[in-house]
C-alpha cells in the first residue's frame, strides 16, 4: 500500500538508494560462522598426550606389532569423535542479533510513503515510527511527538527513555509511546547493535576452568612420560639392552602412563551433571560450562531482569493521612495482598481505592487476561497502575461504566501529567496523575481518611523524598469536579482546585528469591557484583535489598570506569577490586569490567538478559542468560540458560558444577594412581632386568576396557552434601593439589611395588613370563576395583558410604570382573590378550594383596580428618 507522504519529507531518490546500498550494503548484522565438524574433529588431536600415542602407534607398526598399533588407533578414534561431538556447536550469536531487527519499516522514498523490508534501509532514508514498533536502524530523530523508547535490553536502563529531536534512536529498541520521524544514520554492523554483534563474533577470550586445569594436567602427564622414557633408555643402554626391546618397552610405558579413558569419563561426568542441572531449570549449552559454574569465584550480574523482575510495579502507596500501604511485587491475581505497612489493616482502605481509581481512569493502557495470565498493552507506567488497581479488585471497564469518559488529556513530557474528564451525575469529574510537583501545584486540598483538609505541601514533600531515597519512581494523583470543560484543563493549561489523593511508588522490584541466593553464594565463597546500565542510586538500592553490601563508596559509574581504563588496566583492576556496583556502564565497559575481574584472580560468571550483556556473556569464563525474558542475543551468547529466570537456580547449578568437578577429581585420582603404578612397574622391571610385565595390548585392555567401565560409573557419584560449605577453589589451584599428590604417591607405591613383587616372585618360582603376566593383569584389575571404592570420597571413609547409594559403581566393579573373566574363556580374544583362566586359590591371594590399597587409603583418610579437626 503506497500513499503520498507529507511534502516536507521527500526522502531519497531511487538512484540515491542504489548508490547508498552499493556503498554500505544491506541492513544486516554480522554473522558468526561455526567451525565445521571436520575442523573440530582435527582439533581433538592437537594435544601432547595424543602426540605420544601417535608415536607409540607408529613404533608398534615399525616393530611389527600391528595388533598394538590397531588398539591404539581405535583409542585415538574414539576419543577424537567424542571430543568433537562435545565441542561442536553452532555459532548463532550474531544470527540471533539479526532476529532483533524490525522485519519491515515505513519509509519515504521519491515523495511516497511505503512499507519495506528493514534489510533494504540505507543511510539517509526517512523512516516513520510509532508506538509498538521496533526501530530498524540507528535513527537520527527529526520530528518527535511524545516519543519514548524501551532501551532496557540495549542499555540496561529500566525506565522508558524520552527522546527529543537531534537524538539517536537505536536499532533493536522498542517504541513504547508516541511517534517520530527520523533519518537513518547507520545500518547493519555500523549501528550500535552491529558493534555489539562484532564483539560477539570474536572468539571468547576466556577458557572454562576445567579446560585450563586439564591442559595443565595434560602437560604434566606428557612431561612425566617423556622423563620416564628417558630414564628407561638410560637404564636400557647401561644394561646393553637391544634397541628393539627398548622401543617395545617405551611403547608399553607410554600406553600405561596415559589415561586413555579420561576424556570419555569427563564427558560422561559433565553430561550427567548437565541432566541434573536441567531438572533445576539450568540448561547447559556447552559441556565444560557445567564445571565452570562450580568453579566461579565471582558473579557479575545484570540488574534489570536478573536481580529484578523487569516489570515496573507499584509497590508503595503513601496517603496524606500518613498511612503507608504495601503491594506485593509480581503476582497476577486479584487476591494478591494490599496491606498497611504497620500490619493493622489487611485490606485496602477507601482512601487507597480513591487513589487507584484516579490511577485507572486517565490511563491509556489495557490489561486483559487469558488462562489466568495478564496480557498488557500500552505504556509500562500505565500498565503498572492498572495492575495495582487489579490487585485491589478494581476494573477499568467497570469504572468507565460508572464514570463514562467525556474527554481525555493524554500525557505529554512537557505537561508532566495526564487527566481525564468523566460524567458524574450533573457534573464532570476530573482525575489526574503525573509528576508530584505538578499535581501539588494543581491542588488546594488533600484527602484524609474521612475528610478533606487544606493541602500541606511540606508533609507531601517529606513523603516524596522518603520514597525517592528508596529508589522509587513517584507519581501523584488527584481528583476534582467542574461544571463543564473549558480551556482550563485542555490546551496545556494547569488544572486547579483539585484534591490531592496520595502518592504511588513504582520500581522494578527485586526477585523474592534473590537475597537467599546471594546469601548462599556468599556462604560458598562466591562474590557478587552488579553491572548495569541503570541509574546509580537505583542500582545501589537494589544491591542493598539483594544482600550485596553496597554503600556509596562501593558504587562506581561508567564514567569512572572509562577514566580508570584511560589510566591503564592496573588502575581499572584497583577499581574493580573494591567496587560492588557498577552503574550507567556501556556494553564495552561491561566487558572491560569482566576482564578486569579475571585479571584480579577471579573465575567470572556473568549473568544477563539483554543485548547489552551479550559481549560480557560471550567472553566470561561462563555466561548465564535468562531464558524467559532474555533476548535471543543473550541466550545465544551464553554457555548456560536459566529457564525460570530465577537467580536462585544459579546456586543449584553451582552445587552441580562442584559435584561434577569433585567426580572428575575422583576419576583423575583413580586413573592417575593406576597409571603411575603401571609406570613404576615398568621402571622396576627395567632396573632388575625382568621381562616386560604387561604387553601394550594388555595395558590398553586394562586402561580402556576394565578401568573404563568403572571410571564411567565413578563419575555418577551423587553429591556428598557439603559442596557449598567447602572452601572455594582458588583460580590458580591445579588439579593435583597437596592432598591428591600425597594420596597418589601412596597408592602408586602400594600398587606398583605390590604388583612387581608378585611378578618377580612368580618368575623366581620358574613360572613362564606369559603366565606371570596373566596373574599380574588380574591383580591390577582387582587394584582398580579397590581403588575405585577408595576414590568415592577424598575424606569420608568408604565404610560410611552405602554401597547402594551409587548402584552404577557397584555394577561397574562387578562388570569389569565379568568382562575379564569372559575374555579368559573367549577364543580369539584370550589369545590376543595373552590370558587364561586362573584357580580359585589364586583369586583369593590376589584379592588379599589388592585389599592393601583400601587399608592404606582408610588410614590416610583418618589422619586427614584428624588433622582438619585439630
mmCIF file of C-alpha atoms in Angstrom, residues 292-649:
data_model
loop_
_atom_site.group_PDB
_atom_site.id
_atom_site.type_symbol
_atom_site.label_atom_id
_atom_site.label_comp_id
_atom_site.label_asym_id
_atom_site.label_seq_id
_atom_site.Cartn_x
_atom_site.Cartn_y
_atom_site.Cartn_z
ATOM 1 C CA UNK A 292 32.941 -23.751 35.097
ATOM 2 C CA UNK A 293 29.876 -22.625 37.031
ATOM 3 C CA UNK A 294 31.033 -24.618 40.042
ATOM 4 C CA UNK A 295 34.495 -23.052 39.754
ATOM 5 C CA UNK A 296 33.393 -19.430 39.624
ATOM 6 C CA UNK A 297 34.589 -17.144 42.404
ATOM 7 C CA UNK A 298 32.729 -14.052 41.220
ATOM 8 C CA UNK A 299 29.306 -13.499 39.636
ATOM 9 C CA UNK A 300 28.941 -10.268 37.671
ATOM 10 C CA UNK A 301 25.200 -9.861 37.363
ATOM 11 C CA UNK A 302 22.972 -7.527 35.449
ATOM 12 C CA UNK A 303 20.253 -5.801 37.483
ATOM 13 C CA UNK A 304 17.247 -5.386 35.208
ATOM 14 C CA UNK A 305 15.563 -8.715 34.570
ATOM 15 C CA UNK A 306 18.135 -10.670 36.572
ATOM 16 C CA UNK A 307 18.067 -9.379 40.122
ATOM 17 C CA UNK A 308 14.740 -7.709 39.418
ATOM 18 C CA UNK A 309 11.517 -8.831 37.730
ATOM 19 C CA UNK A 310 11.917 -6.387 34.801
ATOM 20 C CA UNK A 311 8.317 -5.361 35.493
ATOM 21 C CA UNK A 312 7.618 -1.795 36.556
ATOM 22 C CA UNK A 313 5.415 -2.376 39.604
ATOM 23 C CA UNK A 314 3.564 -0.217 42.120
ATOM 24 C CA UNK A 315 4.965 -1.334 45.480
ATOM 25 C CA UNK A 316 4.156 1.574 47.846
ATOM 26 C CA UNK A 317 1.208 3.894 48.383
ATOM 27 C CA UNK A 318 1.524 6.903 50.706
ATOM 28 C CA UNK A 319 -1.606 8.796 51.701
ATOM 29 C CA UNK A 320 -1.889 12.355 53.072
ATOM 30 C CA UNK A 321 -3.085 10.896 56.405
ATOM 31 C CA UNK A 322 0.485 9.423 56.629
ATOM 32 C CA UNK A 323 -0.616 5.830 56.297
ATOM 33 C CA UNK A 324 1.724 3.636 54.276
ATOM 34 C CA UNK A 325 0.416 0.760 52.179
ATOM 35 C CA UNK A 326 2.402 -2.008 50.501
ATOM 36 C CA UNK A 327 1.557 -4.002 47.366
ATOM 37 C CA UNK A 328 3.183 -7.376 46.718
ATOM 38 C CA UNK A 329 5.580 -7.334 43.787
ATOM 39 C CA UNK A 330 4.739 -9.714 40.960
ATOM 40 C CA UNK A 331 1.732 -11.985 41.068
ATOM 41 C CA UNK A 332 -1.141 -11.724 38.623
ATOM 42 C CA UNK A 333 -4.206 -12.485 40.703
ATOM 43 C CA UNK A 334 -6.680 -10.196 42.348
ATOM 44 C CA UNK A 335 -6.086 -11.819 45.723
ATOM 45 C CA UNK A 336 -2.511 -10.542 45.863
ATOM 46 C CA UNK A 337 -2.281 -8.595 49.098
ATOM 47 C CA UNK A 338 -2.517 -4.817 49.505
ATOM 48 C CA UNK A 339 -1.800 -4.257 53.171
ATOM 49 C CA UNK A 340 -0.817 -1.498 55.557
ATOM 50 C CA UNK A 341 2.821 -1.421 56.497
ATOM 51 C CA UNK A 342 2.082 -1.438 60.234
ATOM 52 C CA UNK A 343 0.088 -4.638 59.796
ATOM 53 C CA UNK A 344 -3.114 -3.191 61.305
ATOM 54 C CA UNK A 345 -5.127 -3.414 58.114
ATOM 55 C CA UNK A 346 -5.216 -6.412 55.791
ATOM 56 C CA UNK A 347 -7.418 -4.816 53.126
ATOM 57 C CA UNK A 348 -7.090 -1.587 51.205
ATOM 58 C CA UNK A 349 -8.876 1.407 52.724
ATOM 59 C CA UNK A 350 -11.382 3.582 50.908
ATOM 60 C CA UNK A 351 -8.701 6.250 50.532
ATOM 61 C CA UNK A 352 -6.443 3.743 48.744
ATOM 62 C CA UNK A 353 -9.302 2.814 46.429
ATOM 63 C CA UNK A 354 -9.856 6.500 45.587
ATOM 64 C CA UNK A 355 -6.196 6.806 44.596
ATOM 65 C CA UNK A 356 -6.285 3.641 42.481
ATOM 66 C CA UNK A 357 -9.459 4.899 40.771
ATOM 67 C CA UNK A 358 -7.607 8.083 39.822
ATOM 68 C CA UNK A 359 -4.750 5.890 38.549
ATOM 69 C CA UNK A 360 -7.053 3.798 36.341
ATOM 70 C CA UNK A 361 -9.231 6.349 34.558
ATOM 71 C CA UNK A 362 -6.685 8.770 32.985
ATOM 72 C CA UNK A 363 -4.925 5.657 31.716
ATOM 73 C CA UNK A 364 -4.425 4.583 28.107
ATOM 74 C CA UNK A 365 -3.155 1.056 28.805
ATOM 75 C CA UNK A 366 -5.231 -2.121 28.636
ATOM 76 C CA UNK A 367 -4.962 -5.167 30.865
ATOM 77 C CA UNK A 368 -6.732 -8.289 29.661
ATOM 78 C CA UNK A 369 -6.394 -11.837 30.884
ATOM 79 C CA UNK A 370 -6.268 -15.250 29.286
ATOM 80 C CA UNK A 371 -5.858 -18.569 31.106
ATOM 81 C CA UNK A 372 -5.029 -16.739 34.319
ATOM 82 C CA UNK A 373 -2.200 -14.711 32.720
ATOM 83 C CA UNK A 374 -2.277 -10.969 32.117
ATOM 84 C CA UNK A 375 -1.803 -9.682 28.602
ATOM 85 C CA UNK A 376 -0.957 -5.984 28.981
ATOM 86 C CA UNK A 377 -0.634 -3.410 26.239
ATOM 87 C CA UNK A 378 0.428 0.192 26.438
ATOM 88 C CA UNK A 379 2.874 2.306 28.385
ATOM 89 C CA UNK A 380 4.730 0.492 31.180
ATOM 90 C CA UNK A 381 3.753 3.098 33.804
ATOM 91 C CA UNK A 382 0.067 2.862 32.882
ATOM 92 C CA UNK A 383 0.274 -0.945 32.915
ATOM 93 C CA UNK A 384 1.796 -0.892 36.412
ATOM 94 C CA UNK A 385 -1.023 1.354 37.676
ATOM 95 C CA UNK A 386 -3.731 -0.857 36.171
ATOM 96 C CA UNK A 387 -2.070 -3.920 37.705
ATOM 97 C CA UNK A 388 -2.127 -2.294 41.161
ATOM 98 C CA UNK A 389 -5.831 -1.486 40.765
ATOM 99 C CA UNK A 390 -6.481 -5.039 39.575
ATOM 100 C CA UNK A 391 -4.874 -6.385 42.754
ATOM 101 C CA UNK A 392 -7.374 -4.309 44.724
ATOM 102 C CA UNK A 393 -10.233 -5.862 42.752
ATOM 103 C CA UNK A 394 -10.771 -2.764 40.632
ATOM 104 C CA UNK A 395 -11.624 -2.996 36.925
ATOM 105 C CA UNK A 396 -11.074 -0.146 34.482
ATOM 106 C CA UNK A 397 -14.019 -1.244 32.367
ATOM 107 C CA UNK A 398 -16.377 -1.183 35.379
ATOM 108 C CA UNK A 399 -15.078 2.237 36.398
ATOM 109 C CA UNK A 400 -15.788 3.560 32.910
ATOM 110 C CA UNK A 401 -19.338 2.275 33.178
ATOM 111 C CA UNK A 402 -19.726 4.221 36.417
ATOM 112 C CA UNK A 403 -17.884 7.286 35.113
ATOM 113 C CA UNK A 404 -18.349 7.483 31.312
ATOM 114 C CA UNK A 405 -15.438 9.154 29.560
ATOM 115 C CA UNK A 406 -16.055 12.659 28.224
ATOM 116 C CA UNK A 407 -12.604 13.636 27.108
ATOM 117 C CA UNK A 408 -9.005 12.685 27.751
ATOM 118 C CA UNK A 409 -5.898 14.825 28.129
ATOM 119 C CA UNK A 410 -3.020 12.444 27.184
ATOM 120 C CA UNK A 411 0.318 12.527 28.951
ATOM 121 C CA UNK A 412 2.950 14.679 27.306
ATOM 122 C CA UNK A 413 6.507 15.102 28.618
ATOM 123 C CA UNK A 414 6.098 18.879 28.542
ATOM 124 C CA UNK A 415 2.924 18.733 30.665
ATOM 125 C CA UNK A 416 4.213 16.013 33.057
ATOM 126 C CA UNK A 417 0.681 14.840 33.798
ATOM 127 C CA UNK A 418 -2.368 13.184 32.230
ATOM 128 C CA UNK A 419 -6.028 13.825 33.020
ATOM 129 C CA UNK A 420 -9.439 12.569 32.003
ATOM 130 C CA UNK A 421 -12.920 14.066 32.344
ATOM 131 C CA UNK A 422 -15.870 11.833 33.184
ATOM 132 C CA UNK A 423 -19.606 12.277 33.509
ATOM 133 C CA UNK A 424 -20.849 12.009 37.094
ATOM 134 C CA UNK A 425 -24.471 12.999 37.641
ATOM 135 C CA UNK A 426 -24.771 16.646 36.554
ATOM 136 C CA UNK A 427 -21.073 17.374 36.751
ATOM 137 C CA UNK A 428 -17.801 16.373 35.183
ATOM 138 C CA UNK A 429 -15.330 14.709 37.486
ATOM 139 C CA UNK A 430 -11.620 15.205 36.845
ATOM 140 C CA UNK A 431 -8.994 12.534 37.516
ATOM 141 C CA UNK A 432 -5.326 13.367 37.152
ATOM 142 C CA UNK A 433 -1.968 11.597 37.549
ATOM 143 C CA UNK A 434 1.549 12.822 36.983
ATOM 144 C CA UNK A 435 4.700 14.317 38.467
ATOM 145 C CA UNK A 436 4.186 15.157 42.173
ATOM 146 C CA UNK A 437 5.409 18.729 41.895
ATOM 147 C CA UNK A 438 2.996 19.408 39.038
ATOM 148 C CA UNK A 439 -0.062 17.917 40.753
ATOM 149 C CA UNK A 440 0.696 19.557 44.101
ATOM 150 C CA UNK A 441 0.541 22.896 42.266
ATOM 151 C CA UNK A 442 -2.924 21.986 40.976
ATOM 152 C CA UNK A 443 -4.368 21.110 44.398
ATOM 153 C CA UNK A 444 -5.747 23.210 47.225
ATOM 154 C CA UNK A 445 -6.939 20.336 49.432
ATOM 155 C CA UNK A 446 -5.920 16.812 50.320
ATOM 156 C CA UNK A 447 -7.889 13.708 51.185
ATOM 157 C CA UNK A 448 -7.584 12.231 54.666
ATOM 158 C CA UNK A 449 -9.315 9.056 55.818
ATOM 159 C CA UNK A 450 -12.770 10.617 56.263
ATOM 160 C CA UNK A 451 -12.398 14.297 55.464
ATOM 161 C CA UNK A 452 -10.856 16.809 53.125
ATOM 162 C CA UNK A 453 -8.422 19.314 54.641
ATOM 163 C CA UNK A 454 -6.185 22.078 53.392
ATOM 164 C CA UNK A 455 -3.121 20.964 51.450
ATOM 165 C CA UNK A 456 0.134 20.554 53.447
ATOM 166 C CA UNK A 457 2.960 20.738 50.827
ATOM 167 C CA UNK A 458 5.703 20.174 53.429
ATOM 168 C CA UNK A 459 4.164 16.864 54.513
ATOM 169 C CA UNK A 460 3.888 15.671 50.925
ATOM 170 C CA UNK A 461 7.438 16.724 50.063
ATOM 171 C CA UNK A 462 8.776 14.691 53.007
ATOM 172 C CA UNK A 463 6.899 11.642 51.747
ATOM 173 C CA UNK A 464 8.209 12.167 48.228
ATOM 174 C CA UNK A 465 11.817 12.459 49.444
ATOM 175 C CA UNK A 466 11.470 9.317 51.558
ATOM 176 C CA UNK A 467 10.149 7.297 48.613
ATOM 177 C CA UNK A 468 12.768 8.628 46.212
ATOM 178 C CA UNK A 469 15.557 7.699 48.632
ATOM 179 C CA UNK A 470 14.330 4.110 48.393
ATOM 180 C CA UNK A 471 14.863 4.154 44.635
ATOM 181 C CA UNK A 472 11.189 4.518 43.764
ATOM 182 C CA UNK A 473 9.695 6.381 40.847
ATOM 183 C CA UNK A 474 6.966 8.552 42.416
ATOM 184 C CA UNK A 475 3.654 9.570 40.849
ATOM 185 C CA UNK A 476 0.900 11.722 42.394
ATOM 186 C CA UNK A 477 -2.887 11.502 41.979
ATOM 187 C CA UNK A 478 -5.742 13.983 42.365
ATOM 188 C CA UNK A 479 -9.397 14.443 41.539
ATOM 189 C CA UNK A 480 -11.941 17.265 41.378
ATOM 190 C CA UNK A 481 -15.223 18.426 39.919
ATOM 191 C CA UNK A 482 -16.265 21.076 37.412
ATOM 192 C CA UNK A 483 -19.493 22.071 35.730
ATOM 193 C CA UNK A 484 -18.090 21.971 32.198
ATOM 194 C CA UNK A 485 -14.841 21.507 30.322
ATOM 195 C CA UNK A 486 -13.318 24.717 29.090
ATOM 196 C CA UNK A 487 -9.806 25.788 28.201
ATOM 197 C CA UNK A 488 -8.677 25.183 31.808
ATOM 198 C CA UNK A 489 -7.743 21.547 31.520
ATOM 199 C CA UNK A 490 -7.238 21.479 27.764
ATOM 200 C CA UNK A 491 -4.741 23.154 25.544
ATOM 201 C CA UNK A 492 -1.907 22.677 28.037
ATOM 202 C CA UNK A 493 -3.214 24.851 30.920
ATOM 203 C CA UNK A 494 -2.947 23.606 34.507
ATOM 204 C CA UNK A 495 -5.955 22.253 36.320
ATOM 205 C CA UNK A 496 -6.816 23.959 39.612
ATOM 206 C CA UNK A 497 -8.662 23.422 42.916
ATOM 207 C CA UNK A 498 -8.162 19.655 42.877
ATOM 208 C CA UNK A 499 -7.990 17.356 45.900
ATOM 209 C CA UNK A 500 -4.673 15.569 46.400
ATOM 210 C CA UNK A 501 -5.242 11.818 46.905
ATOM 211 C CA UNK A 502 -1.765 10.492 47.551
ATOM 212 C CA UNK A 503 1.450 9.079 46.084
ATOM 213 C CA UNK A 504 2.369 5.780 44.459
ATOM 214 C CA UNK A 505 5.921 4.485 44.385
ATOM 215 C CA UNK A 506 6.929 2.309 41.457
ATOM 216 C CA UNK A 507 10.034 0.272 40.943
ATOM 217 C CA UNK A 508 11.326 -2.769 39.188
ATOM 218 C CA UNK A 509 11.111 -4.981 42.293
ATOM 219 C CA UNK A 510 13.775 -7.413 43.348
ATOM 220 C CA UNK A 511 13.021 -11.068 42.749
ATOM 221 C CA UNK A 512 11.867 -12.672 46.008
ATOM 222 C CA UNK A 513 14.404 -15.487 45.805
ATOM 223 C CA UNK A 514 17.441 -13.280 45.156
ATOM 224 C CA UNK A 515 18.510 -12.367 48.751
ATOM 225 C CA UNK A 516 18.647 -16.028 49.817
ATOM 226 C CA UNK A 517 20.507 -16.973 46.636
ATOM 227 C CA UNK A 518 23.129 -14.273 47.140
ATOM 228 C CA UNK A 519 23.497 -15.263 50.799
ATOM 229 C CA UNK A 520 24.161 -18.834 49.619
ATOM 230 C CA UNK A 521 26.778 -17.525 47.169
ATOM 231 C CA UNK A 522 28.496 -15.605 49.953
ATOM 232 C CA UNK A 523 28.478 -18.717 52.149
ATOM 233 C CA UNK A 524 30.091 -20.640 49.288
ATOM 234 C CA UNK A 525 32.846 -18.031 48.985
ATOM 235 C CA UNK A 526 31.479 -16.550 45.767
ATOM 236 C CA UNK A 527 31.361 -12.776 45.434
ATOM 237 C CA UNK A 528 28.609 -10.907 43.577
ATOM 238 C CA UNK A 529 28.901 -7.571 41.773
ATOM 239 C CA UNK A 530 26.153 -5.683 39.945
ATOM 240 C CA UNK A 531 26.967 -4.358 36.472
ATOM 241 C CA UNK A 532 24.092 -2.381 34.962
ATOM 242 C CA UNK A 533 23.280 0.460 32.615
ATOM 243 C CA UNK A 534 20.706 1.787 35.086
ATOM 244 C CA UNK A 535 20.803 4.782 37.424
ATOM 245 C CA UNK A 536 23.457 4.563 40.210
ATOM 246 C CA UNK A 537 21.005 5.314 43.008
ATOM 247 C CA UNK A 538 18.534 2.703 41.784
ATOM 248 C CA UNK A 539 21.301 0.143 41.365
ATOM 249 C CA UNK A 540 22.625 0.805 44.886
ATOM 250 C CA UNK A 541 19.166 0.394 46.443
ATOM 251 C CA UNK A 542 18.550 -2.880 44.595
ATOM 252 C CA UNK A 543 22.003 -4.162 45.553
ATOM 253 C CA UNK A 544 21.307 -3.358 49.181
ATOM 254 C CA UNK A 545 17.977 -5.185 49.143
ATOM 255 C CA UNK A 546 19.594 -8.165 47.452
ATOM 256 C CA UNK A 547 22.152 -8.515 50.211
ATOM 257 C CA UNK A 548 25.120 -7.175 48.261
ATOM 258 C CA UNK A 549 26.791 -4.754 50.667
ATOM 259 C CA UNK A 550 26.880 -1.550 48.675
ATOM 260 C CA UNK A 551 27.272 1.821 50.342
ATOM 261 C CA UNK A 552 28.005 4.898 48.291
ATOM 262 C CA UNK A 553 31.741 4.139 48.404
ATOM 263 C CA UNK A 554 31.138 0.759 46.718
ATOM 264 C CA UNK A 555 29.336 2.262 43.691
ATOM 265 C CA UNK A 556 31.053 3.426 40.510
ATOM 266 C CA UNK A 557 29.668 4.774 37.231
ATOM 267 C CA UNK A 558 30.602 4.090 33.640
ATOM 268 C CA UNK A 559 32.425 7.427 33.536
ATOM 269 C CA UNK A 560 34.632 6.313 36.418
ATOM 270 C CA UNK A 561 35.294 3.028 34.632
ATOM 271 C CA UNK A 562 36.251 4.933 31.465
ATOM 272 C CA UNK A 563 38.560 7.253 33.409
ATOM 273 C CA UNK A 564 40.228 4.314 35.141
ATOM 274 C CA UNK A 565 40.662 2.444 31.868
ATOM 275 C CA UNK A 566 42.204 5.552 30.291
ATOM 276 C CA UNK A 567 44.863 5.411 33.022
ATOM 277 C CA UNK A 568 45.639 1.783 32.271
ATOM 278 C CA UNK A 569 44.472 -1.714 33.154
ATOM 279 C CA UNK A 570 46.176 -1.587 36.543
ATOM 280 C CA UNK A 571 44.050 1.385 37.604
ATOM 281 C CA UNK A 572 40.873 -0.376 36.437
ATOM 282 C CA UNK A 573 41.895 -3.506 38.344
ATOM 283 C CA UNK A 574 42.204 -1.433 41.512
ATOM 284 C CA UNK A 575 38.704 -0.063 40.931
ATOM 285 C CA UNK A 576 37.098 -3.463 40.319
ATOM 286 C CA UNK A 577 38.882 -4.816 43.380
ATOM 287 C CA UNK A 578 36.775 -2.667 45.727
ATOM 288 C CA UNK A 579 33.583 -1.738 43.819
ATOM 289 C CA UNK A 580 30.489 -3.919 44.092
ATOM 290 C CA UNK A 581 28.005 -1.906 41.988
ATOM 291 C CA UNK A 582 28.793 -0.534 38.522
ATOM 292 C CA UNK A 583 26.037 1.698 37.096
ATOM 293 C CA UNK A 584 25.494 3.604 33.850
ATOM 294 C CA UNK A 585 28.014 1.368 32.100
ATOM 295 C CA UNK A 586 28.118 0.707 28.369
ATOM 296 C CA UNK A 587 28.339 -2.788 26.827
ATOM 297 C CA UNK A 588 32.058 -2.489 26.073
ATOM 298 C CA UNK A 589 32.643 -1.293 29.642
ATOM 299 C CA UNK A 590 30.877 -4.387 30.982
ATOM 300 C CA UNK A 591 33.339 -6.472 29.015
ATOM 301 C CA UNK A 592 36.281 -4.468 30.391
ATOM 302 C CA UNK A 593 34.981 -4.982 33.946
ATOM 303 C CA UNK A 594 34.659 -8.741 33.434
ATOM 304 C CA UNK A 595 38.191 -8.965 32.050
ATOM 305 C CA UNK A 596 39.479 -6.876 34.928
ATOM 306 C CA UNK A 597 37.840 -9.171 37.480
ATOM 307 C CA UNK A 598 39.563 -12.086 35.754
ATOM 308 C CA UNK A 599 42.926 -10.304 35.987
ATOM 309 C CA UNK A 600 42.236 -9.848 39.694
ATOM 310 C CA UNK A 601 42.285 -13.620 40.018
ATOM 311 C CA UNK A 602 38.613 -14.497 39.689
ATOM 312 C CA UNK A 603 36.852 -17.115 37.610
ATOM 313 C CA UNK A 604 33.961 -14.942 36.458
ATOM 314 C CA UNK A 605 30.368 -15.937 35.743
ATOM 315 C CA UNK A 606 28.300 -13.232 34.035
ATOM 316 C CA UNK A 607 24.502 -13.165 34.183
ATOM 317 C CA UNK A 608 22.270 -11.067 31.980
ATOM 318 C CA UNK A 609 19.270 -10.934 29.683
ATOM 319 C CA UNK A 610 19.768 -8.046 27.285
ATOM 320 C CA UNK A 611 21.632 -7.121 24.136
ATOM 321 C CA UNK A 612 23.954 -5.011 26.246
ATOM 322 C CA UNK A 613 25.003 -8.102 28.208
ATOM 323 C CA UNK A 614 25.938 -10.191 25.168
ATOM 324 C CA UNK A 615 29.672 -9.325 24.816
ATOM 325 C CA UNK A 616 30.326 -9.918 28.527
ATOM 326 C CA UNK A 617 28.343 -13.185 28.417
ATOM 327 C CA UNK A 618 30.394 -14.301 25.456
ATOM 328 C CA UNK A 619 33.819 -13.554 26.907
ATOM 329 C CA UNK A 620 33.299 -14.531 30.558
ATOM 330 C CA UNK A 621 34.554 -17.847 31.921
ATOM 331 C CA UNK A 622 30.877 -18.822 31.965
ATOM 332 C CA UNK A 623 27.908 -16.799 30.702
ATOM 333 C CA UNK A 624 24.447 -17.286 32.253
ATOM 334 C CA UNK A 625 21.420 -15.893 30.392
ATOM 335 C CA UNK A 626 17.806 -15.555 31.499
ATOM 336 C CA UNK A 627 15.628 -17.858 29.388
ATOM 337 C CA UNK A 628 12.112 -16.470 29.875
ATOM 338 C CA UNK A 629 12.623 -12.763 29.293
ATOM 339 C CA UNK A 630 16.142 -12.758 27.968
ATOM 340 C CA UNK A 631 16.795 -11.700 24.406
ATOM 341 C CA UNK A 632 17.880 -14.269 21.841
ATOM 342 C CA UNK A 633 21.176 -12.416 21.697
ATOM 343 C CA UNK A 634 21.879 -13.016 25.365
ATOM 344 C CA UNK A 635 20.814 -16.663 25.215
ATOM 345 C CA UNK A 636 22.905 -17.471 22.158
ATOM 346 C CA UNK A 637 25.943 -15.701 23.636
ATOM 347 C CA UNK A 638 25.752 -17.609 26.931
ATOM 348 C CA UNK A 639 27.019 -21.023 27.992
ATOM 349 C CA UNK A 640 24.116 -21.589 30.404
ATOM 350 C CA UNK A 641 20.445 -20.564 30.247
ATOM 351 C CA UNK A 642 18.096 -20.331 33.239
ATOM 352 C CA UNK A 643 14.687 -21.480 32.030
ATOM 353 C CA UNK A 644 12.896 -19.956 35.044
ATOM 354 C CA UNK A 645 14.846 -16.650 35.122
ATOM 355 C CA UNK A 646 15.461 -17.489 38.785
ATOM 356 C CA UNK A 647 18.748 -16.214 40.169
ATOM 357 C CA UNK A 648 18.463 -18.918 42.842
ATOM 358 C CA UNK A 649 18.805 -21.552 40.117
#
